[in-house]
Tab-separated table of C-alpha atoms in Angstrom:
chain	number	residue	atom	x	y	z
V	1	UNK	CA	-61.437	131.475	21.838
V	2	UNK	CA	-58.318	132.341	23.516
V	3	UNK	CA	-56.349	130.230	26.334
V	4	UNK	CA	-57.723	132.785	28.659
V	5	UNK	CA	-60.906	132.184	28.269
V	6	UNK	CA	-60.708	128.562	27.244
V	7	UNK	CA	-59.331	127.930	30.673
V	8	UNK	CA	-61.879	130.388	32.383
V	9	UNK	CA	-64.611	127.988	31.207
V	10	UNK	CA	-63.302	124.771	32.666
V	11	UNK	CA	-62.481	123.285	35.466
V	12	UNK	CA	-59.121	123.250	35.468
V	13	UNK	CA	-58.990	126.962	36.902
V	14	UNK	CA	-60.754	125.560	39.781
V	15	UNK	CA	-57.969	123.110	40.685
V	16	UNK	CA	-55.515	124.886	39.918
V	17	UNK	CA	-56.655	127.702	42.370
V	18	UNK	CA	-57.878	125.302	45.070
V	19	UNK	CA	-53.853	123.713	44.636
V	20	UNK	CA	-52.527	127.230	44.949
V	21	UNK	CA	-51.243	127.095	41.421
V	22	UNK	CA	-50.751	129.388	39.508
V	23	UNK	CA	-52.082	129.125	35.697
V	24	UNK	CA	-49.337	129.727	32.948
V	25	UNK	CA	-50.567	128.926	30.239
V	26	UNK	CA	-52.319	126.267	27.459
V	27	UNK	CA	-51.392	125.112	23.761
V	28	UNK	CA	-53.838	122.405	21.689
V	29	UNK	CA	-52.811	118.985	21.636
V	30	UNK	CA	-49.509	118.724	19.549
V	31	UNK	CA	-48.663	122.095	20.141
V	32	UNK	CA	-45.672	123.024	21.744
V	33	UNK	CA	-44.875	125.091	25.011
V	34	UNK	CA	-43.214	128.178	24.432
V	35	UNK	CA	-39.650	128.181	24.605
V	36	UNK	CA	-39.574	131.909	24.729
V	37	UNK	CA	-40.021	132.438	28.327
V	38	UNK	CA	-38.442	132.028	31.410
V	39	UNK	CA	-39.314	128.830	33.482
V	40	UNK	CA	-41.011	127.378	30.419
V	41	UNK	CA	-38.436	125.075	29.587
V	42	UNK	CA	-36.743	124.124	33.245
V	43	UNK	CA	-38.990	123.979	36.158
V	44	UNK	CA	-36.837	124.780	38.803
F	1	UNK	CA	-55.041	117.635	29.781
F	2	UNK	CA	-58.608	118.544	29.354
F	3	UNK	CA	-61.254	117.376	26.324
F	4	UNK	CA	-62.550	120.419	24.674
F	5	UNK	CA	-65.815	119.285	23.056
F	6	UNK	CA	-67.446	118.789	26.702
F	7	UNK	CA	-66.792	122.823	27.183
F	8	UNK	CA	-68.843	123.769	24.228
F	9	UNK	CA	-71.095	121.437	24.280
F	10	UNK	CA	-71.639	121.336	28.230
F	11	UNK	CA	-72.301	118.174	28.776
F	12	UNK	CA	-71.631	114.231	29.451
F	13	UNK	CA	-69.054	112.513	26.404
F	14	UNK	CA	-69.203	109.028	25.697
F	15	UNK	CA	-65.792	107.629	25.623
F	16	UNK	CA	-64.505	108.510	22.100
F	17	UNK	CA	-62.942	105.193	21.243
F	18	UNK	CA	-60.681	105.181	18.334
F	19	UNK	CA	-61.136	101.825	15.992
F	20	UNK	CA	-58.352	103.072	14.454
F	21	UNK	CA	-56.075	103.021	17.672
F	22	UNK	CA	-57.256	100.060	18.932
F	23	UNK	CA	-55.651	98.244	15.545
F	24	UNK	CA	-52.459	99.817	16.336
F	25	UNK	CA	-52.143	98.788	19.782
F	26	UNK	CA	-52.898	95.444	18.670
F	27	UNK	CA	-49.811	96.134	16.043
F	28	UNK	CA	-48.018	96.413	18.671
F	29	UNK	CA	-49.591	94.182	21.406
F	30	UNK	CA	-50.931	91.124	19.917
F	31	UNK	CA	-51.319	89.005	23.284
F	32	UNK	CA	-53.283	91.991	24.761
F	33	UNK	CA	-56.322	90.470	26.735
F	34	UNK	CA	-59.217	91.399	28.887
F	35	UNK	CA	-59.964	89.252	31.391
F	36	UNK	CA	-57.927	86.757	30.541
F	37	UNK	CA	-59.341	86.601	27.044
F	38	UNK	CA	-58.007	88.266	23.770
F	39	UNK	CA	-59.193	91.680	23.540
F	40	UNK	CA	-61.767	93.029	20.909
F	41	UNK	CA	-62.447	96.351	20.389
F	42	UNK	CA	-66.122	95.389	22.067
F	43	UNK	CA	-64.577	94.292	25.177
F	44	UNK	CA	-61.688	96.589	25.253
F	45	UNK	CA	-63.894	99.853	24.964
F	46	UNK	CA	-65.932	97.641	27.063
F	47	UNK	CA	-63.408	97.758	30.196
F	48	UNK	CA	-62.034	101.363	29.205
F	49	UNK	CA	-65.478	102.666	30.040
F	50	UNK	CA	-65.379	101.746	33.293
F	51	UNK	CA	-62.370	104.355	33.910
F	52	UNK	CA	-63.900	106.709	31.858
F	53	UNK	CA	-65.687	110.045	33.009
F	54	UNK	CA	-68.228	111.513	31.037
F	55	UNK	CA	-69.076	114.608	33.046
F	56	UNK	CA	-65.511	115.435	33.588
F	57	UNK	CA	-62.979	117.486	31.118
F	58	UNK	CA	-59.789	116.851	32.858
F	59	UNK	CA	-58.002	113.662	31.531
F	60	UNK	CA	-55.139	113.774	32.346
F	61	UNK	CA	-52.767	115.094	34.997
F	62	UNK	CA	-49.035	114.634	34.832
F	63	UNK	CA	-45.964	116.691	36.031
F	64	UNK	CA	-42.985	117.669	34.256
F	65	UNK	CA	-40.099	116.443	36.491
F	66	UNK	CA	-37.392	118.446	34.272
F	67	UNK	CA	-38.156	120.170	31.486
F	68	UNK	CA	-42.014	121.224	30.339
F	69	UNK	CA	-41.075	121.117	26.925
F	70	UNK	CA	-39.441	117.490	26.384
F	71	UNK	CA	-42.203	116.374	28.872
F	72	UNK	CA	-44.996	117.081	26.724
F	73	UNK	CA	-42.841	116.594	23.436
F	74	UNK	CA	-41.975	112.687	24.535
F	75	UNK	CA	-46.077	112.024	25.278
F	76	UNK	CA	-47.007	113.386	22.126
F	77	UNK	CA	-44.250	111.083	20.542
F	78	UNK	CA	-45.125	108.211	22.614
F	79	UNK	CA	-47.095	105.805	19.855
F	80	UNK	CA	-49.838	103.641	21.424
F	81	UNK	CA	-48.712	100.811	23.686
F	82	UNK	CA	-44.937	102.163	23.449
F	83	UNK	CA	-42.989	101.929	26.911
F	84	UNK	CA	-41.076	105.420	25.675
F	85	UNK	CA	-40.277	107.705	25.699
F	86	UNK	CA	-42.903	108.472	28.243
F	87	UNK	CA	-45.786	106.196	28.573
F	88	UNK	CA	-47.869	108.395	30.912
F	89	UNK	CA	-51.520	109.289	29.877
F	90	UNK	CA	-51.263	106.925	27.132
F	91	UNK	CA	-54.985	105.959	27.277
F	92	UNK	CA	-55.400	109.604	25.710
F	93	UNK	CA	-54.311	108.442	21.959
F	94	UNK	CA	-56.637	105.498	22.057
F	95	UNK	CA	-59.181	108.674	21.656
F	96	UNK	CA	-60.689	110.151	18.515
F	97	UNK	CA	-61.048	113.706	20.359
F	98	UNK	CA	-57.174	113.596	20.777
F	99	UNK	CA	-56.566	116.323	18.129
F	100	UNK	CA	-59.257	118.769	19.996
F	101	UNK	CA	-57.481	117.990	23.592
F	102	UNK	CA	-55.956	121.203	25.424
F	103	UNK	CA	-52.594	121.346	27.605
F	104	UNK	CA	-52.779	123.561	29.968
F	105	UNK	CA	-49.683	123.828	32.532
F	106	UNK	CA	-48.985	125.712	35.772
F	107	UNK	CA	-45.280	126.063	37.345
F	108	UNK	CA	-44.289	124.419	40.691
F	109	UNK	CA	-41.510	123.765	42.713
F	110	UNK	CA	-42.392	120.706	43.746
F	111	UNK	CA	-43.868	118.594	40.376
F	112	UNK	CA	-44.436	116.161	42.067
F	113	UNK	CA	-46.132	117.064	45.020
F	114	UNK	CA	-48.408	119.264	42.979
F	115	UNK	CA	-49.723	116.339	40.974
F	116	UNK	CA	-50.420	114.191	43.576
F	117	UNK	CA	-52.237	117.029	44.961
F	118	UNK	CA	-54.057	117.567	41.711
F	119	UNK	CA	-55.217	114.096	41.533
F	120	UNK	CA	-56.421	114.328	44.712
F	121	UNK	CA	-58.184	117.358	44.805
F	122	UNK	CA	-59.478	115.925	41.117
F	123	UNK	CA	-60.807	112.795	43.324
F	124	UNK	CA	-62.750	114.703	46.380
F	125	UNK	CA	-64.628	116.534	44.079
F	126	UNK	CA	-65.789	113.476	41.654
F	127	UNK	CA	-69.681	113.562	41.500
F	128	UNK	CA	-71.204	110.269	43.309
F	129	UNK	CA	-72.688	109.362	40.097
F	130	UNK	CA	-69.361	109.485	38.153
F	131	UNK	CA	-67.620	107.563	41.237
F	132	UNK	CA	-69.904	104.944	41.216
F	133	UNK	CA	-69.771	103.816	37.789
F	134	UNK	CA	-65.682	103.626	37.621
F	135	UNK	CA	-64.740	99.752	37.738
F	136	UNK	CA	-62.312	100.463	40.972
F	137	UNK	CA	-64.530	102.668	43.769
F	138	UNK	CA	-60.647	103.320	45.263
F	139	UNK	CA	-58.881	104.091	42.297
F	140	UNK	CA	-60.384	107.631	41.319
F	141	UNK	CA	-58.358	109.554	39.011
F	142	UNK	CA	-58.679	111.195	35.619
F	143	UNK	CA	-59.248	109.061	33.204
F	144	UNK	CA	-56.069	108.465	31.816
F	145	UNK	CA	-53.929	108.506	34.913
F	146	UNK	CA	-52.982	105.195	35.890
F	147	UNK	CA	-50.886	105.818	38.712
F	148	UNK	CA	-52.987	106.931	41.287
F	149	UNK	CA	-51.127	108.310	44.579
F	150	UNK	CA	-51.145	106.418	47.363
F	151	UNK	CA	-52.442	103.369	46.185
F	152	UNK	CA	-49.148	101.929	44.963
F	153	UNK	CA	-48.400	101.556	41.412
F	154	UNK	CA	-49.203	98.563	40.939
F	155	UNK	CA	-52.368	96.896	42.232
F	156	UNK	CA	-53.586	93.988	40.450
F	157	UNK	CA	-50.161	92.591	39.332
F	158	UNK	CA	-46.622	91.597	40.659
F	159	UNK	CA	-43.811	93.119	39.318
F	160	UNK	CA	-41.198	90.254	38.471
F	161	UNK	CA	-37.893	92.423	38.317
F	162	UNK	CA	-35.445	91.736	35.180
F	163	UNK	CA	-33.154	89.544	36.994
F	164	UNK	CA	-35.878	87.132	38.514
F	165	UNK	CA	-37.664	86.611	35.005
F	166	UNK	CA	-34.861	83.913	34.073
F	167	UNK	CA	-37.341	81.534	36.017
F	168	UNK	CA	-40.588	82.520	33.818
F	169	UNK	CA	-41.747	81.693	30.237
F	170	UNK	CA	-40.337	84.205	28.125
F	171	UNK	CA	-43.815	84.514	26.586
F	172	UNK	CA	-46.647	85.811	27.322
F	173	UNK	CA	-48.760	82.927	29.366
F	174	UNK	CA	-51.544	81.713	31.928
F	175	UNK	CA	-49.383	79.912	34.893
F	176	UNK	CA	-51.197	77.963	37.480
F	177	UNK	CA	-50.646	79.240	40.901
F	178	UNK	CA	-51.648	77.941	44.486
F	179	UNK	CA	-52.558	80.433	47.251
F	180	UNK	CA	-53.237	78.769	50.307
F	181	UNK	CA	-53.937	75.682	48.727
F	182	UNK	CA	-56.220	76.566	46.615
F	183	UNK	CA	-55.736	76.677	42.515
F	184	UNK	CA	-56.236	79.946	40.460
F	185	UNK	CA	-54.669	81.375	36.862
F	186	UNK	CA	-52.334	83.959	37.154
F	187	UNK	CA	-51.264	86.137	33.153
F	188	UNK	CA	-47.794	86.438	32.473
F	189	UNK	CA	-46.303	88.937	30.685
F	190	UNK	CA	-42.653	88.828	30.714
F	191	UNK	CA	-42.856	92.680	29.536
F	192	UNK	CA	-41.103	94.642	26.950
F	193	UNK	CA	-38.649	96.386	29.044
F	194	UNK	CA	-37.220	95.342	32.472
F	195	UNK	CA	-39.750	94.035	34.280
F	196	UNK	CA	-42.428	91.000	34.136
F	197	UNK	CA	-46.199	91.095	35.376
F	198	UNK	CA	-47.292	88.552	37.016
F	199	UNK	CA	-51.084	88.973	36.647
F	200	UNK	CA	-52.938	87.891	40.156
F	201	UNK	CA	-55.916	90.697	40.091
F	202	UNK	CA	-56.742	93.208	42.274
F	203	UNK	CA	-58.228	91.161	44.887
F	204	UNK	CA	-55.977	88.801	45.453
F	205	UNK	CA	-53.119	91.778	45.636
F	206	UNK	CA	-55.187	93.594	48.124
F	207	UNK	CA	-55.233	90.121	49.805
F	208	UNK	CA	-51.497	88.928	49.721
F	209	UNK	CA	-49.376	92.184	49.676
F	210	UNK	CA	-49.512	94.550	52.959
F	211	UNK	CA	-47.475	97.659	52.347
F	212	UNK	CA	-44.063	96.918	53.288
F	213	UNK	CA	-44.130	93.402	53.587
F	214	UNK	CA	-42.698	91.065	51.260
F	215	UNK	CA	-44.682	88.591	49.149
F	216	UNK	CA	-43.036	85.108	48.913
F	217	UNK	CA	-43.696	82.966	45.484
F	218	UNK	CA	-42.101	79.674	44.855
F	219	UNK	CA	-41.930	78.260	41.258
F	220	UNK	CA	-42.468	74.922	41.443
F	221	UNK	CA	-42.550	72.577	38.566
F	222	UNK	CA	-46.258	70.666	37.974
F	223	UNK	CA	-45.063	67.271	39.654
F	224	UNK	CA	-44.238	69.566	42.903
F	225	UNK	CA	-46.723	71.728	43.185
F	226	UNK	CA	-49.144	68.478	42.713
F	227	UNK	CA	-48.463	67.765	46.062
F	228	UNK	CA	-47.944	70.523	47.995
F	229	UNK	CA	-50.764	71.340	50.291
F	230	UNK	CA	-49.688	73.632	52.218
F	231	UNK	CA	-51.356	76.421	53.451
F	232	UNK	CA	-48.915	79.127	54.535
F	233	UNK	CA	-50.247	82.350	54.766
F	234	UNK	CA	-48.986	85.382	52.057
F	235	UNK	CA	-46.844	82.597	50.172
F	236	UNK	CA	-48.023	81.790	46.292
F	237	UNK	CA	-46.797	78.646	44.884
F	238	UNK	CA	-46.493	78.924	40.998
F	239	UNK	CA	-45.920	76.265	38.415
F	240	UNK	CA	-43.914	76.832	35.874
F	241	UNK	CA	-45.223	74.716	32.755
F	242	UNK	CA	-42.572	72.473	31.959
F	243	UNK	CA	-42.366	73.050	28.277
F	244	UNK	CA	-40.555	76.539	29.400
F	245	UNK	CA	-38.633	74.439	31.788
F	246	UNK	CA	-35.246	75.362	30.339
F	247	UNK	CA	-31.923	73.762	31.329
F	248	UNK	CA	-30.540	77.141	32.665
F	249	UNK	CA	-33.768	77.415	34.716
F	250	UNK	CA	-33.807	73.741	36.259
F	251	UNK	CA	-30.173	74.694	37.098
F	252	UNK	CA	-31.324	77.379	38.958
F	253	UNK	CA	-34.241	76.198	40.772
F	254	UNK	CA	-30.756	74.794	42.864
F	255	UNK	CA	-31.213	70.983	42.329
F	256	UNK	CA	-35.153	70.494	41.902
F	257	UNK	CA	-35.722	72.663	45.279
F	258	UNK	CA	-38.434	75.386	44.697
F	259	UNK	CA	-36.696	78.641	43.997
F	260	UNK	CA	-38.413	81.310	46.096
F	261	UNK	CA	-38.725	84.344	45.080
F	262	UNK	CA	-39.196	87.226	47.797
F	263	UNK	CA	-40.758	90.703	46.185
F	264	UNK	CA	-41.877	93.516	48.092
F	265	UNK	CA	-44.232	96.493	46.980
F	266	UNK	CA	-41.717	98.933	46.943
F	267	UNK	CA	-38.877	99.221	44.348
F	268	UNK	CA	-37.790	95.740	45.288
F	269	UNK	CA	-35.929	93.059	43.845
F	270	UNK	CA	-35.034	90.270	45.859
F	271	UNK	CA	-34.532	86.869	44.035
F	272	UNK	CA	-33.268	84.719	46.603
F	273	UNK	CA	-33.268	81.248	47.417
F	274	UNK	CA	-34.513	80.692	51.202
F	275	UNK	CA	-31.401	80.208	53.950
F	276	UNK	CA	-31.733	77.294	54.284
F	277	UNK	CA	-31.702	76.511	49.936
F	278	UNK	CA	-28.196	78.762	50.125
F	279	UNK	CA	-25.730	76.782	47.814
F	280	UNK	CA	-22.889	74.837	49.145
F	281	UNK	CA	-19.862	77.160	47.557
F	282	UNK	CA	-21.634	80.262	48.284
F	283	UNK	CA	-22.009	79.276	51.909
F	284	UNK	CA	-18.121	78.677	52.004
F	285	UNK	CA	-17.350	82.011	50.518
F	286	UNK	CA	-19.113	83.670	52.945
């Protein structure tokens, strides 16, 4: 199953969207957030 | 943070309580207690329940002030009952389904904003059925977010600041405590960083402390507090057993006259005696 669809399936789209945010991204537990893109590793 | 197994399954999860966990947070937190009593796994799953969520896959909420990275990187280094490096969400690793949990993560300008909003927006849509059963009817949150906006972060226990623990045991103990005149048990845990808890349950919290106001408490030794009866409102009279009656803290309780200490519910830290307790010399300096 990819994030995509992992997070189409759950609730968290739903608050997300009803918070105006914008979904990124999702990695299993342990996993790290990709480094490899911009804004992943400073919120600014 | 959201629990996988409820997707593809689609439908309510007991809380996944980890045996194993619960040994390692007694590793690290022998004195740990529910209810005033020590904690078993029984009665520890027992009260975890009652924050737990079973129709709900979001766990967790929690903002990256800085950087998303070392955010997530210090929680999953956190070990269970740890203060650091970031004690947020720890309730998460006292589950089995940890290793199946998902991150997902959205970009904002304002973290912090956005998670409060989160939470709430979390909260307004909580089923009735899933509201009722939590232990708190006001504190409605994922399950692992213990900081719950707008109700302060702190609501069954003081925080006793580093620099007015001198005047508590420097273990973890029951104190006796008079409210109003009337005796009650308070836990103390003089904490494992810089501040103490003084445990006086949600009630009584929601009782004593209004938003803004300050919350007087006078350690008192037993013979003193004996025969107080006063009843002046929002002050708490505590005794201080007098086994952990140390030289250095009779010294400071200036002379045998209660000490009073003066907290607020914001960041706080007053340790003061009251004007008219001010030492001689310090009067003169002024």
């Amino acid at each position: 199953m990819s994030t995509q669809s992992m997070f189409m399936t759950s609730s968290v789209g739903a608050l997300f969207d009803q918070r105006g945010l914008e979904w990124e991204g999702a990695v299993k537990w342990q996993h790290r957030i990709p480094y490899n893109k911009p804004g992943y590793t400073r919120f600014r | 943070m959201k629990s996988e197994p409820y997707d593809s399954h689609g439908g309510p999860v007991e809380l996944p309580l980890s045996s194993r966990a619960f040994e390692e947070l007694l590793d690290v937190c022998p004195f740990l207690e529910v209810d005033d009593r020590s904690a078993t796994l029984h009665s520890f799953g027992s009260r975890l329940k009652q924050f737990w969520l079973p129709d709900e896959p979001i766990l967790y909420i929690g903002k990256a002030g800085t950087s998303l990275s070392a955010r997530t990187r210090a929680h999953y280094s956190t070990k269970i009952g740890a203060t650091g490096p970031h004690a947020g969400g720890w309730w998460l690793k006292m589950l089995t389904a940890l290793p199946e949990l998902t991150v997902h993560y959205a970009r904002h300008s304002n973290p912090g904003a956005a998670e409060d909003a989160l939470i709430d927006q979390f909260a307004r849509q909580l089923s009735h059925a899933s509201r009722s059963n939590l232990l708190d009817g006001n504190r409605v949150g994922p399950f692992a977010n213990v900081r719950i906006p707008g109700l302060g972060r702190i609501r069954s226990y003081l925080r006793i600041p580093a620099r007015s623990k001198y005047a508590f045991p420097a273990i973890p103990t029951t104190l006796t405590m008079f409210v109003r005149g009337e005796k009650r048990a308070a836990s103390w845990h003089p904490g494992n960083g810089r501040l103490g808890r003084l445990g006086l349950s949600t009630a009584l919290m929601a009782e004593l402390v209004v938003p803004g106001m300050p919350v007087h408490i006078e350690a008192l030794n037993i013979a003193t507090a004996s025969s107080t009866r006063r009843n002046d409102n929002n002050r708490l009279r505590l005794t201080i057993p007098s086994e952990f009656l140390t030289a250095s803290r009779a010294q400071l309780s200036l002379s045998g006259r209660p000490l009073q200490f003066i907290m607020t519910t914001e960041s706080t830290r007053f340790c003061r005696p009251a004007p008219s307790e001010q030492p001689r010399n310090r009067a003169r300096r002024s």
